[in-house]
XYZ file of C-alpha atoms in Angstrom:
782
model
C 43.619 87.552 16.096
C 45.778 85.130 14.131
C 44.076 81.738 14.229
C 47.227 79.603 14.325
C 49.022 81.251 17.248
C 50.736 78.384 19.043
C 50.224 78.347 22.828
C 51.697 75.051 24.074
C 50.558 75.670 27.648
C 46.895 76.012 26.637
C 47.015 73.309 23.936
C 48.591 70.679 26.179
C 46.256 71.453 29.087
C 43.145 71.090 26.930
C 44.240 67.772 25.449
C 45.191 66.459 28.890
C 41.660 66.738 30.262
C 39.966 63.370 30.877
C 36.411 64.684 30.545
C 34.852 64.111 27.111
C 33.467 67.643 27.005
C 35.880 70.596 27.390
C 34.357 74.085 27.305
C 36.226 77.345 26.798
C 33.769 79.792 28.339
C 35.381 83.223 28.027
C 34.795 86.734 26.644
C 35.924 87.802 23.202
C 39.617 88.235 22.558
C 40.720 85.513 24.995
C 41.992 83.186 22.253
C 39.155 80.618 22.242
C 38.932 80.372 18.440
C 42.719 80.261 18.132
C 42.840 77.346 20.569
C 40.084 75.490 18.661
C 41.947 76.035 15.384
C 45.089 74.536 16.853
C 43.180 71.514 18.171
C 41.393 71.097 14.821
C 44.705 71.187 12.985
C 46.131 68.604 15.379
C 43.260 66.130 14.856
C 42.506 67.022 11.266
C 38.943 67.921 12.291
C 36.517 70.528 11.027
C 35.230 73.354 13.160
C 31.478 73.514 13.479
C 30.477 77.222 13.739
C 26.726 77.172 14.124
C 24.032 77.322 16.819
C 22.926 73.761 16.145
C 24.560 70.821 17.837
C 27.250 69.368 15.520
C 26.889 65.903 14.068
C 29.137 63.393 15.836
C 30.233 59.795 15.940
C 31.795 57.684 18.695
C 35.590 57.930 18.880
C 35.428 61.205 16.949
C 36.848 64.570 18.007
C 34.189 67.233 17.550
C 34.942 70.968 17.665
C 32.103 73.422 18.159
C 32.634 77.223 18.024
C 29.283 78.671 19.113
C 28.676 82.052 17.428
C 28.396 85.214 19.591
C 24.915 86.018 20.911
C 23.691 82.628 19.653
C 21.081 80.357 21.192
C 22.595 76.899 20.735
C 20.609 73.705 20.870
C 21.128 71.345 23.793
C 23.957 68.910 24.258
C 22.555 65.454 23.414
C 22.207 62.970 26.284
C 24.370 60.641 24.259
C 27.381 62.857 24.861
C 27.357 61.828 28.484
C 27.869 58.122 27.710
C 29.702 58.204 24.395
C 33.430 57.961 23.977
C 33.459 60.964 21.647
C 35.391 64.118 22.621
C 34.036 67.571 22.003
C 35.787 70.907 22.448
C 33.406 73.868 22.735
C 34.045 77.640 22.713
C 31.349 80.053 23.850
C 30.919 83.385 25.547
C 29.775 83.732 29.186
C 26.406 85.205 28.213
C 25.615 82.250 25.922
C 23.497 79.585 27.621
C 24.266 76.040 26.467
C 21.424 73.690 27.513
C 22.641 70.432 28.998
C 26.031 71.772 30.060
C 25.156 71.983 33.751
C 23.972 68.351 33.704
C 27.218 67.265 32.027
C 29.268 69.128 34.641
C 27.250 67.517 37.445
C 27.990 64.018 36.070
C 31.676 64.785 35.723
C 31.526 64.551 31.940
C 32.335 68.192 31.226
C 35.068 70.579 32.282
C 34.849 74.361 31.944
C 38.239 75.988 31.562
C 38.905 78.770 34.052
C 38.861 82.048 32.131
C 41.984 83.284 33.859
C 43.863 80.291 32.475
C 43.511 81.752 28.995
C 45.336 84.923 30.006
C 49.030 85.023 29.171
C 51.251 84.898 32.230
C 54.838 86.107 32.481
C 56.354 82.643 31.978
C 54.283 81.925 28.877
C 55.051 85.348 27.423
C 58.757 84.675 27.807
C 58.388 81.427 25.870
C 56.203 82.894 23.098
C 57.783 86.277 22.440
C 61.418 86.635 21.504
C 61.808 90.168 22.883
C 59.931 93.058 24.460
C 58.159 90.794 26.958
C 57.860 93.482 29.621
C 56.362 95.980 27.185
C 53.930 93.398 25.815
C 52.705 92.448 29.289
C 52.335 96.086 30.286
C 50.370 96.904 27.155
C 48.139 93.833 27.246
C 47.827 92.834 30.887
C 48.001 89.281 29.544
C 44.963 89.714 27.290
C 45.705 87.674 24.131
C 43.828 90.068 21.839
C 46.348 92.858 22.450
C 49.383 90.699 23.077
C 49.136 89.096 19.633
C 47.896 92.253 17.866
C 50.294 95.027 18.943
C 49.400 97.254 15.975
C 45.658 97.296 16.723
C 44.557 100.941 16.433
C 42.887 102.789 19.280
C 39.713 103.338 17.237
C 39.369 99.672 16.262
C 40.061 98.558 19.802
C 37.347 100.854 21.158
C 34.912 99.537 18.566
C 35.806 95.935 19.494
C 35.312 96.618 23.194
C 31.979 98.257 22.554
C 30.492 95.611 20.281
C 32.135 92.417 21.516
C 32.548 92.882 25.269
C 30.243 95.609 26.562
C 27.188 95.676 24.336
C 25.570 92.613 25.850
C 26.680 93.147 29.442
C 23.910 93.605 32.041
C 23.430 97.164 33.410
C 24.947 96.225 36.759
C 28.104 94.995 35.035
C 28.483 98.227 33.104
C 28.197 100.139 36.371
C 30.828 97.914 37.981
C 33.242 98.644 35.167
C 32.473 102.360 35.276
C 33.326 102.405 38.967
C 36.569 100.550 38.294
C 37.577 103.221 35.802
C 36.571 106.068 38.101
C 37.931 104.799 41.400
C 40.166 101.813 40.697
C 37.802 99.638 42.722
C 34.595 97.796 41.961
C 32.040 95.197 42.977
C 32.744 92.305 40.583
C 29.484 90.450 40.793
C 29.757 89.471 37.099
C 33.492 89.145 36.535
C 32.978 86.806 33.599
C 31.797 89.648 31.407
C 34.962 91.712 31.615
C 37.736 89.511 32.999
C 40.141 90.638 30.241
C 39.805 94.205 31.447
C 39.825 94.052 35.234
C 41.481 92.014 37.937
C 40.277 91.577 41.488
C 41.924 94.800 42.628
C 41.317 97.153 39.721
C 41.987 97.683 36.048
C 44.014 94.904 34.418
C 44.940 96.596 31.136
C 45.789 100.116 32.292
C 47.435 100.942 28.976
C 44.049 100.946 27.226
C 42.079 102.770 29.931
C 41.103 105.550 27.525
C 39.783 103.056 24.965
C 37.764 101.240 27.626
C 36.452 104.549 28.925
C 35.375 105.690 25.465
C 33.686 102.396 24.624
C 31.922 102.219 27.983
C 30.575 105.756 27.698
C 29.232 104.952 24.242
C 27.475 101.802 25.459
C 25.974 103.485 28.530
C 24.805 106.449 26.434
C 23.068 104.034 24.077
C 21.577 101.970 26.905
C 20.034 104.875 28.743
C 17.962 105.680 25.666
C 15.829 102.807 26.912
C 14.023 104.040 30.017
C 14.142 100.682 31.816
C 17.903 100.374 31.255
C 18.454 103.992 32.298
C 16.634 103.371 35.575
C 18.543 100.124 36.176
C 21.901 101.815 35.550
C 21.054 104.836 37.705
C 19.755 102.690 40.566
C 22.915 100.581 40.386
C 25.111 103.676 40.643
C 23.103 104.847 43.643
C 23.321 101.436 45.315
C 27.102 101.476 44.880
C 27.388 104.851 46.619
C 27.771 106.998 43.482
C 24.791 109.357 43.658
C 26.233 111.960 41.277
C 26.180 109.628 38.267
C 22.775 108.300 39.273
C 21.305 111.786 39.494
C 22.841 112.844 36.182
C 21.377 109.823 34.383
C 17.931 110.429 35.817
C 18.193 114.086 34.808
C 19.297 113.140 31.288
C 16.183 111.038 30.729
C 13.852 113.516 32.415
C 13.128 111.524 35.596
C 13.543 114.568 37.850
C 11.568 113.158 40.757
C 13.907 110.169 40.894
C 16.917 112.496 40.630
C 15.580 114.660 43.466
C 14.939 111.596 45.622
C 18.566 110.491 45.317
C 19.791 114.084 45.823
C 17.830 114.273 49.068
C 19.022 110.852 50.224
C 22.612 111.861 49.381
C 22.535 114.578 52.073
C 20.728 117.243 50.045
C 22.371 120.659 50.328
C 25.273 119.004 52.164
C 26.084 116.958 49.055
C 28.486 119.789 48.181
C 30.773 118.873 51.062
C 31.013 115.195 50.110
C 31.304 115.379 46.316
C 32.807 118.796 45.683
C 31.714 122.076 44.110
C 32.038 120.963 40.476
C 29.710 117.979 40.915
C 27.340 120.146 42.978
C 27.162 122.760 40.230
C 26.500 120.122 37.551
C 23.711 118.536 39.544
C 21.941 121.826 40.233
C 22.285 122.873 36.598
C 20.605 119.605 35.573
C 17.276 120.522 37.188
C 15.046 122.883 35.172
C 14.614 126.169 37.022
C 10.813 125.823 37.063
C 11.177 122.405 38.693
C 13.868 123.497 41.156
C 11.818 126.444 42.434
C 9.069 124.042 43.514
C 11.409 122.164 45.854
C 12.579 123.566 49.175
C 15.753 121.478 49.232
C 16.737 122.554 45.697
C 16.098 126.231 46.392
C 18.231 126.027 49.531
C 20.929 124.236 47.525
C 20.861 126.956 44.857
C 21.046 129.620 47.562
C 24.036 127.869 49.136
C 25.671 127.732 45.713
C 25.194 131.497 45.393
C 26.682 132.087 48.848
C 29.701 129.981 47.934
C 30.224 132.243 44.931
C 29.993 135.336 47.145
C 26.615 136.380 45.668
C 24.493 137.051 48.740
C 21.997 139.115 46.729
C 21.172 136.171 44.467
C 20.671 133.917 47.480
C 18.218 136.415 48.953
C 16.288 136.613 45.654
C 16.009 132.843 45.451
C 14.573 132.651 48.948
C 12.139 135.486 48.292
C 10.942 133.923 45.029
C 10.246 130.582 46.712
C 9.205 131.513 50.260
C 8.169 135.161 50.056
C 9.733 138.358 51.366
C 9.528 137.199 54.988
C 12.241 134.657 54.193
C 14.757 137.514 54.359
C 13.443 138.913 57.639
C 15.348 137.205 60.492
C 12.764 138.282 63.078
C 10.002 136.566 61.073
C 12.089 133.481 60.296
C 13.052 132.830 63.906
C 9.790 133.881 65.536
C 8.138 131.286 67.777
C 5.151 130.936 65.456
C 7.242 130.874 62.254
C 5.851 128.741 59.434
C 9.265 127.877 58.041
C 10.675 124.371 58.328
C 13.526 123.612 60.709
C 15.781 122.928 57.703
C 14.998 126.350 56.247
C 15.642 128.083 59.567
C 18.929 126.236 59.983
C 19.972 127.385 56.516
C 18.830 130.948 57.223
C 21.003 130.953 60.319
C 23.986 130.013 58.183
C 23.111 132.743 55.700
C 23.153 135.391 58.434
C 26.878 134.817 58.683
C 27.406 135.604 55.005
C 25.288 138.730 55.471
C 27.502 139.754 58.417
C 24.310 140.128 60.437
C 24.595 141.232 64.049
C 23.361 138.561 66.451
C 21.571 139.895 69.495
C 21.558 137.783 72.628
C 17.838 137.217 72.113
C 18.365 135.911 68.601
C 21.214 133.715 69.774
C 18.960 132.220 72.466
C 16.277 131.538 69.848
C 18.823 129.879 67.590
C 20.013 127.580 70.345
C 16.425 126.454 70.793
C 16.426 125.458 67.120
C 19.127 122.841 67.543
C 16.871 120.870 69.880
C 14.487 120.244 66.962
C 17.048 118.038 65.199
C 17.639 114.416 66.261
C 20.795 113.722 68.214
C 22.210 111.707 65.336
C 21.519 114.367 62.703
C 25.189 115.262 62.785
C 25.269 117.413 59.671
C 22.559 119.846 60.741
C 23.743 119.929 64.348
C 27.358 120.413 63.306
C 26.406 123.182 60.885
C 24.416 124.947 63.577
C 27.452 125.077 65.859
C 29.643 126.071 62.925
C 27.352 129.029 62.206
C 27.331 130.158 65.833
C 31.118 129.803 65.861
C 31.422 132.681 63.389
C 29.252 134.874 65.613
C 31.408 134.217 68.664
C 34.623 134.914 66.754
C 33.263 138.204 65.471
C 32.325 139.243 69.012
C 35.684 138.086 70.417
C 34.055 135.572 72.743
C 36.791 133.048 72.264
C 35.943 130.718 75.143
C 32.434 130.174 73.745
C 33.876 129.983 70.235
C 36.225 127.175 71.199
C 33.418 125.280 72.903
C 31.063 125.375 69.911
C 33.991 124.587 67.592
C 34.600 121.380 69.504
C 30.904 120.508 69.314
C 30.851 121.168 65.575
C 33.955 119.017 65.123
C 32.347 116.192 67.109
C 29.312 116.114 64.818
C 31.283 116.511 61.605
C 33.623 113.679 62.533
C 30.624 111.424 63.184
C 29.213 112.476 59.806
C 32.538 111.576 58.139
C 32.678 115.046 56.574
C 36.353 116.014 56.222
C 35.572 119.185 54.289
C 33.435 120.498 57.146
C 36.048 119.384 59.670
C 38.513 121.467 57.668
C 36.397 124.595 58.133
C 36.233 124.084 61.887
C 40.008 123.574 62.163
C 40.531 126.653 60.019
C 38.462 128.763 62.395
C 40.147 127.266 65.442
C 43.496 128.311 63.973
C 42.066 131.768 63.296
C 40.975 132.064 66.930
C 44.493 131.231 68.083
C 46.043 133.752 65.716
C 43.729 136.444 67.023
C 44.863 135.436 70.487
C 48.499 135.681 69.411
C 49.114 131.964 70.028
C 51.090 130.872 66.952
C 52.008 127.458 68.388
C 48.392 126.395 68.921
C 47.436 127.920 65.559
C 50.024 125.711 63.860
C 48.506 122.585 65.447
C 45.060 123.461 64.127
C 46.581 124.294 60.747
C 48.107 120.809 60.556
C 44.773 119.257 61.430
C 43.059 121.327 58.735
C 45.607 120.098 56.196
C 44.908 116.489 57.207
C 41.188 117.024 56.606
C 41.870 118.459 53.154
C 43.958 115.426 52.225
C 40.989 113.180 53.038
C 38.769 114.848 50.436
C 37.894 112.557 47.498
C 37.795 115.598 45.202
C 39.765 118.773 44.622
C 38.533 121.985 46.211
C 40.803 124.725 44.923
C 39.374 127.527 47.027
C 39.753 125.531 50.229
C 43.332 124.762 49.248
C 43.894 128.506 48.925
C 42.417 129.023 52.398
C 44.859 126.456 53.737
C 47.764 128.164 51.974
C 46.747 131.495 53.491
C 46.442 129.966 56.950
C 49.868 128.322 56.750
C 51.410 131.531 55.410
C 49.928 133.568 58.272
C 51.204 131.108 60.858
C 54.671 131.428 59.330
C 54.307 135.205 59.302
C 53.541 135.138 63.018
C 56.830 133.396 63.679
C 58.917 135.737 61.529
C 58.818 134.226 58.020
C 57.139 136.574 55.568
C 58.022 134.784 52.301
C 55.060 132.334 52.202
C 52.556 135.140 52.762
C 54.239 137.359 50.165
C 54.098 134.468 47.690
C 50.405 133.915 48.408
C 49.626 137.584 47.912
C 51.462 137.530 44.589
C 50.022 134.325 43.129
C 46.691 133.489 44.765
C 44.995 136.606 46.004
C 42.932 137.368 42.879
C 41.252 133.945 42.804
C 40.920 133.991 46.581
C 39.166 137.354 46.652
C 36.509 136.251 44.148
C 35.476 133.153 46.077
C 33.512 132.393 49.212
C 34.820 134.285 52.244
C 33.203 134.447 55.651
C 33.485 137.772 57.548
C 36.069 136.457 59.995
C 38.170 135.142 57.117
C 37.932 138.456 55.294
C 39.117 140.303 58.391
C 41.904 137.757 58.640
C 42.978 138.299 55.009
C 42.760 142.083 55.246
C 44.851 142.263 58.393
C 47.650 139.928 57.370
C 47.725 140.905 53.711
C 47.942 144.654 54.274
C 50.414 144.257 57.134
C 52.762 142.034 55.152
C 52.677 144.252 52.074
C 53.259 147.348 54.166
C 56.141 145.742 56.047
C 57.959 144.072 53.187
C 56.969 145.916 50.023
C 55.582 149.414 50.294
C 52.738 151.479 51.637
C 51.527 151.872 48.069
C 51.316 148.079 47.659
C 49.398 147.733 50.933
C 46.919 150.458 50.010
C 46.424 148.983 46.530
C 45.648 145.655 48.174
C 42.999 147.326 50.344
C 41.594 149.252 47.371
C 41.069 145.953 45.558
C 39.040 144.609 48.460
C 37.148 147.879 48.633
C 35.936 147.266 45.081
C 35.054 143.615 45.760
C 33.014 144.543 48.826
C 31.545 147.778 47.497
C 28.008 146.965 48.672
C 28.984 146.041 52.213
C 29.378 149.114 54.412
C 30.753 147.153 57.354
C 33.537 145.731 55.253
C 34.215 149.216 53.910
C 34.750 150.457 57.459
C 37.047 147.518 58.193
C 39.106 148.334 55.104
C 39.361 152.026 55.978
C 40.537 151.231 59.513
C 43.206 148.937 58.094
C 44.301 151.690 55.711
C 44.728 154.071 58.621
C 46.868 151.476 60.415
C 49.053 151.092 57.323
C 49.557 154.854 57.159
C 50.412 154.959 60.847
C 53.002 152.212 60.408
C 54.495 154.210 57.517
C 54.820 157.250 59.803
C 52.223 159.131 57.757
C 50.271 160.180 60.786
C 48.538 163.223 59.345
C 47.101 161.144 56.482
C 46.113 158.466 58.964
C 44.239 161.032 61.036
C 42.378 162.268 57.959
C 41.544 158.682 56.985
C 40.117 157.928 60.423
C 38.138 161.149 60.508
C 36.487 160.277 57.192
C 35.013 157.040 58.530
C 31.283 157.323 59.182
C 30.819 156.081 62.738
C 29.623 157.257 66.112
C 33.192 156.572 67.289
C 35.408 159.583 66.535
C 38.443 161.171 68.151
C 36.411 163.365 70.522
C 34.310 160.455 71.708
C 37.371 158.279 72.268
C 39.303 160.857 74.309
C 36.286 162.089 76.273
C 37.075 159.533 78.984
C 33.426 158.790 79.782
C 34.052 155.089 80.465
C 32.449 153.952 77.212
C 35.524 152.227 75.812
C 35.331 149.334 78.217
C 31.764 148.575 77.094
C 32.240 148.621 73.321
C 31.369 145.285 71.729
C 31.145 145.886 67.984
C 34.245 144.613 66.190
C 34.679 147.667 63.953
C 33.913 150.210 66.681
C 36.586 148.644 68.878
C 39.094 148.667 66.015
C 38.303 152.318 65.269
C 38.636 153.334 68.926
C 42.002 151.587 69.116
C 43.179 153.335 65.952
C 42.311 156.729 67.487
C 44.072 155.808 70.740
C 47.144 154.761 68.764
C 47.074 158.062 66.884
C 46.759 160.011 70.119
C 49.562 158.030 71.783
C 51.936 158.984 69.004
C 50.881 162.609 68.701
C 50.227 163.439 72.352
C 51.771 160.835 74.668
C 51.668 163.324 77.543
C 47.955 164.019 77.164
C 46.269 163.921 80.589
C 44.061 160.860 81.059
C 45.415 159.019 78.019
C 46.865 156.240 80.151
C 43.552 155.600 81.885
C 41.783 155.557 78.501
C 44.091 152.822 77.265
C 43.787 150.874 80.500
C 40.019 151.142 80.173
C 39.891 149.631 76.700
C 42.382 146.940 77.730
C 39.729 145.836 80.227
C 37.183 145.401 77.422
C 36.471 141.670 77.208
C 35.765 141.898 73.476
C 39.352 142.809 72.601
C 41.538 140.176 71.005
C 44.783 139.358 72.777
C 46.637 140.860 69.822
C 44.779 144.149 70.287
C 45.383 144.039 74.016
C 49.096 143.486 73.434
C 49.273 146.546 71.176
C 47.534 148.698 73.773
C 49.986 147.502 76.424
C 52.891 148.583 74.224
C 51.305 152.040 74.059
C 51.191 152.071 77.839
C 54.880 151.235 77.970
C 55.573 154.035 75.492
C 53.624 156.524 77.602
C 55.422 155.358 80.744
C 58.779 155.869 79.041
C 57.758 159.375 77.951
C 56.785 160.054 81.558
C 60.279 158.828 82.526
C 58.731 155.935 84.451
C 61.211 153.423 83.056
C 60.478 150.843 85.747
C 56.843 150.603 84.610
C 57.837 150.589 80.946
C 60.288 147.732 81.540
C 57.771 145.699 83.528
C 55.097 146.027 80.826
C 57.515 145.130 78.037
C 58.983 142.195 79.930
C 55.535 140.649 80.340
C 54.694 141.284 76.662
C 57.903 139.757 75.340
C 57.703 136.744 77.626
C 54.147 136.040 76.445
C 55.190 136.322 72.790
C 58.146 133.986 73.375
C 55.875 131.451 75.053
C 53.310 131.610 72.241
C 55.847 131.634 69.412
C 54.614 134.904 67.874
C 56.526 138.015 66.866
C 54.142 139.541 64.305
C 52.044 141.320 66.992
C 55.228 143.048 68.170
C 56.270 144.095 64.674
C 52.920 145.818 64.175
C 53.876 148.249 66.949
C 57.474 148.840 65.873
C 56.816 152.590 65.669
C 56.690 152.572 69.464
C 58.896 149.578 70.166
C 61.949 151.025 68.430
C 62.058 154.005 70.755
C 61.506 151.773 73.771
C 64.125 149.176 72.896
C 66.674 151.780 71.839
C 66.539 153.247 75.306
C 69.622 151.851 76.984
C 68.033 151.300 80.381
C 64.997 149.557 78.854
C 66.773 147.674 76.090
C 69.597 146.613 78.368
C 67.141 145.276 80.921
C 65.240 143.268 78.308
C 68.470 141.870 76.871
C 69.223 140.089 80.163
C 66.506 137.547 79.278
C 67.500 134.967 76.662
C 63.943 134.375 75.310
C 63.395 138.132 74.984
C 66.773 138.594 73.348
C 65.862 135.914 70.823
C 62.536 137.612 70.043
C 64.261 140.955 69.446
C 66.833 139.266 67.212
C 64.045 137.663 65.162
C 62.371 141.042 64.782
C 65.569 142.592 63.517
C 66.489 139.646 61.276
C 63.052 139.670 59.657
C 63.369 143.369 58.882
C 60.467 144.306 61.119
C 62.651 146.274 63.519
C 65.532 148.421 62.341
C 68.932 147.952 63.888
C 68.676 151.544 65.073
C 65.615 153.666 65.483
C 64.833 156.537 63.161
C 65.588 159.091 65.776
C 69.076 157.755 66.272
C 70.150 158.371 62.698
C 72.033 161.574 61.951
C 71.695 162.553 65.619
C 68.124 163.795 65.261
C 66.225 164.015 68.519
C 62.855 162.338 68.891
C 61.078 165.678 68.611
C 63.085 166.607 65.522
C 62.343 163.226 63.923
C 58.656 163.671 64.540
C 58.617 167.157 63.057
C 60.521 165.877 60.014
C 57.909 163.170 59.508
C 55.093 165.671 59.766
C 56.547 168.099 57.226
C 57.111 165.102 54.925
C 53.356 164.604 55.068
C 52.819 168.220 54.081
C 51.935 169.570 57.508
C 52.291 173.307 58.029
C 54.163 174.749 61.022
C 50.909 175.891 62.587
C 49.389 172.411 62.407
C 52.598 170.877 63.834
C 52.602 173.337 66.705
C 48.944 172.627 67.504
C 49.356 168.851 67.304
C 52.512 168.705 69.441
C 51.485 171.416 71.896
C 54.334 173.753 70.899
C 54.597 177.317 69.770
C 55.309 178.017 66.120
C 58.633 179.563 67.120
C 59.665 176.338 68.820
C 58.701 174.383 65.726
C 60.862 176.688 63.582
C 63.733 176.238 66.020
C 63.523 172.437 65.744
C 63.272 172.688 61.957
C 66.493 174.696 61.906
C 68.228 171.926 63.808
C 66.837 169.362 61.342
C 68.182 171.337 58.362
C 71.583 171.674 59.977
C 71.917 167.988 60.947
C 70.767 166.756 57.528
C 72.816 169.305 55.609
C 69.725 170.818 53.976
C 68.858 174.381 53.056
C 65.089 174.248 52.957
C 61.982 172.234 53.646
C 61.927 170.377 50.317
C 65.512 169.195 50.660
C 64.756 167.969 54.165
C 61.788 165.955 52.865
C 63.953 164.414 50.126
C 66.599 163.511 52.690
C 63.949 161.954 54.927
C 62.796 159.701 52.089
C 66.349 158.743 51.191
C 67.076 157.813 54.816
C 63.917 155.692 55.045
C 62.061 157.913 57.510
C 58.924 157.752 55.373
C 57.632 155.442 52.672
């Protein structure tokens, strides 16, 4: 700093003091020496720059610039009674003996540090131009204001050696927190007043220089074990366990690091500090050390689950607890030797394993929650969150909503917004499965609010929120957000943590949207990708294959769909479904129900007049494990069968109820999924005309048409093809032979040939191949 910088405000104020002793007690760079130089020049005095008390005489002006880090001798008693004046400059960490006594007797005045900062008015008087830029760059700190060309490297070096090197550990932690959060506990403001104000960083323009210098000082300090412990303990006391743990790990104090990890919620630390911090902390413990600790092994297993690696989680548990750790019967047995924390974690892990919960196991699990104190909100909330997934999978939505509310209660009391987000996400999922888009949107908004409360970024959870919002929009007729998600986010999404219910959710909406708005090829490619990701999970494979069959059915590729369904390894096949033995109403497995519905859908299209088909569908509609969306689809099939039986009154009544429910719930996607049947129903003048008399229903049908999910005219209406002719055209487009067509439709081969002749004539074709080409051109098949 230039020594003769003229600051009239400071100079005049110092000379105006009546006390004989005036002390400038401020950090480096505040202009103390510059002020002393100006006073010395004014009085023609010398500056004494030594630790020893300067020689003095009565009526003399004495100027003492105490060197940094010095240990000055005491102020003489004579100063208190003499008429001499002395101006002293020192740093806050320099103790001047006798100063407190002088202050007590009113003989000394210590200049407020903040007074030495340059304010806006003074800057206007000093600097001819660029005042705003100077104040922004310096924050009023004289060092920078009067040295605008000071390089970043030199500034960092100055900060390190002159301001931070001698600061106590607690002060360094305070400043670190200011840089990280913008807030701090300024118990020792005097050490870094030039850098921070009461509400955050003062000189924001040099934040990077401060950050670099502070990191260098802390790195040097923690080489001394006592300082490392003091700094780490200070971070922990200020509510920053991540930095505390990392410092303890760096110096090899793993027991201390583990103690703070456990106190900072243990395995739940992930949900309060984010996945990146969680990964760093776990990586900082040596594997041999981590395997000796139950809480660290569980944390590592949770980390593996979050990455979708269930096998690694199982290996970790087996290595630490033995093979019985992966046997649910042994873990949850009454005489189990495992801790309650381990059993609670193992319950959570069952969800990732897509394990089937028996009623007996569920009863045992509910007994587990009683072992945790009422105020242990994290473990209690996580228990209910785990059970929530089981209830969703088994379509027990009333119980699911109840445990979701309990989980939310505990998570809110634990101030865990990330966990609240997961509960809201699943509540929205429940409503979508129930076909209630309006309620799903409310839960989606609440989930978004929870995400905004996170103090860290969780990219995968943001993707989950994007998917949820896109699916809600898709329900109401807007496909663009979901199409955008599938184009931009699906690869990262598919490689991250996904619970079974969320995977089912993604498979259903993703394949449906791609099939509706892109192509059957795109939808099947999407499913093939998931088939690769979930290659080791046979249940997911079945789910994917059922979805593929549905996509083929929606594309009017019924023969391929039938072959796809027949290839699925399951006790549920076409013969079992149509045997009408009353089993359908008692099915409870998610995939078995979906497979039975797919076969019923296939049969409804191929053989709507089949005896007993209506009672089969009514039977499965009575199954309490169906979702409302599935029940709605089955009701549309009933309406289709009624129409084919010429019972238009029944068909109209069923459809009216369906459309009114969809209008009330704000959902049209469930209707679009059954457009193969709906088009024929709505195109019937007596049915369509009846439905059009209701404004809400008319609006739903318009939305279906506007969104492209329902053609303006049905396939059979184009080119005057009859329904039977359209169906035969679709079947030959799939490669079906006349004999197969005759068998499937219950016709003779001669009748099939007769209908084919009509098809050729109406389409202007000469042979089978030309008819298939015309069918593709007209959009009959994908």
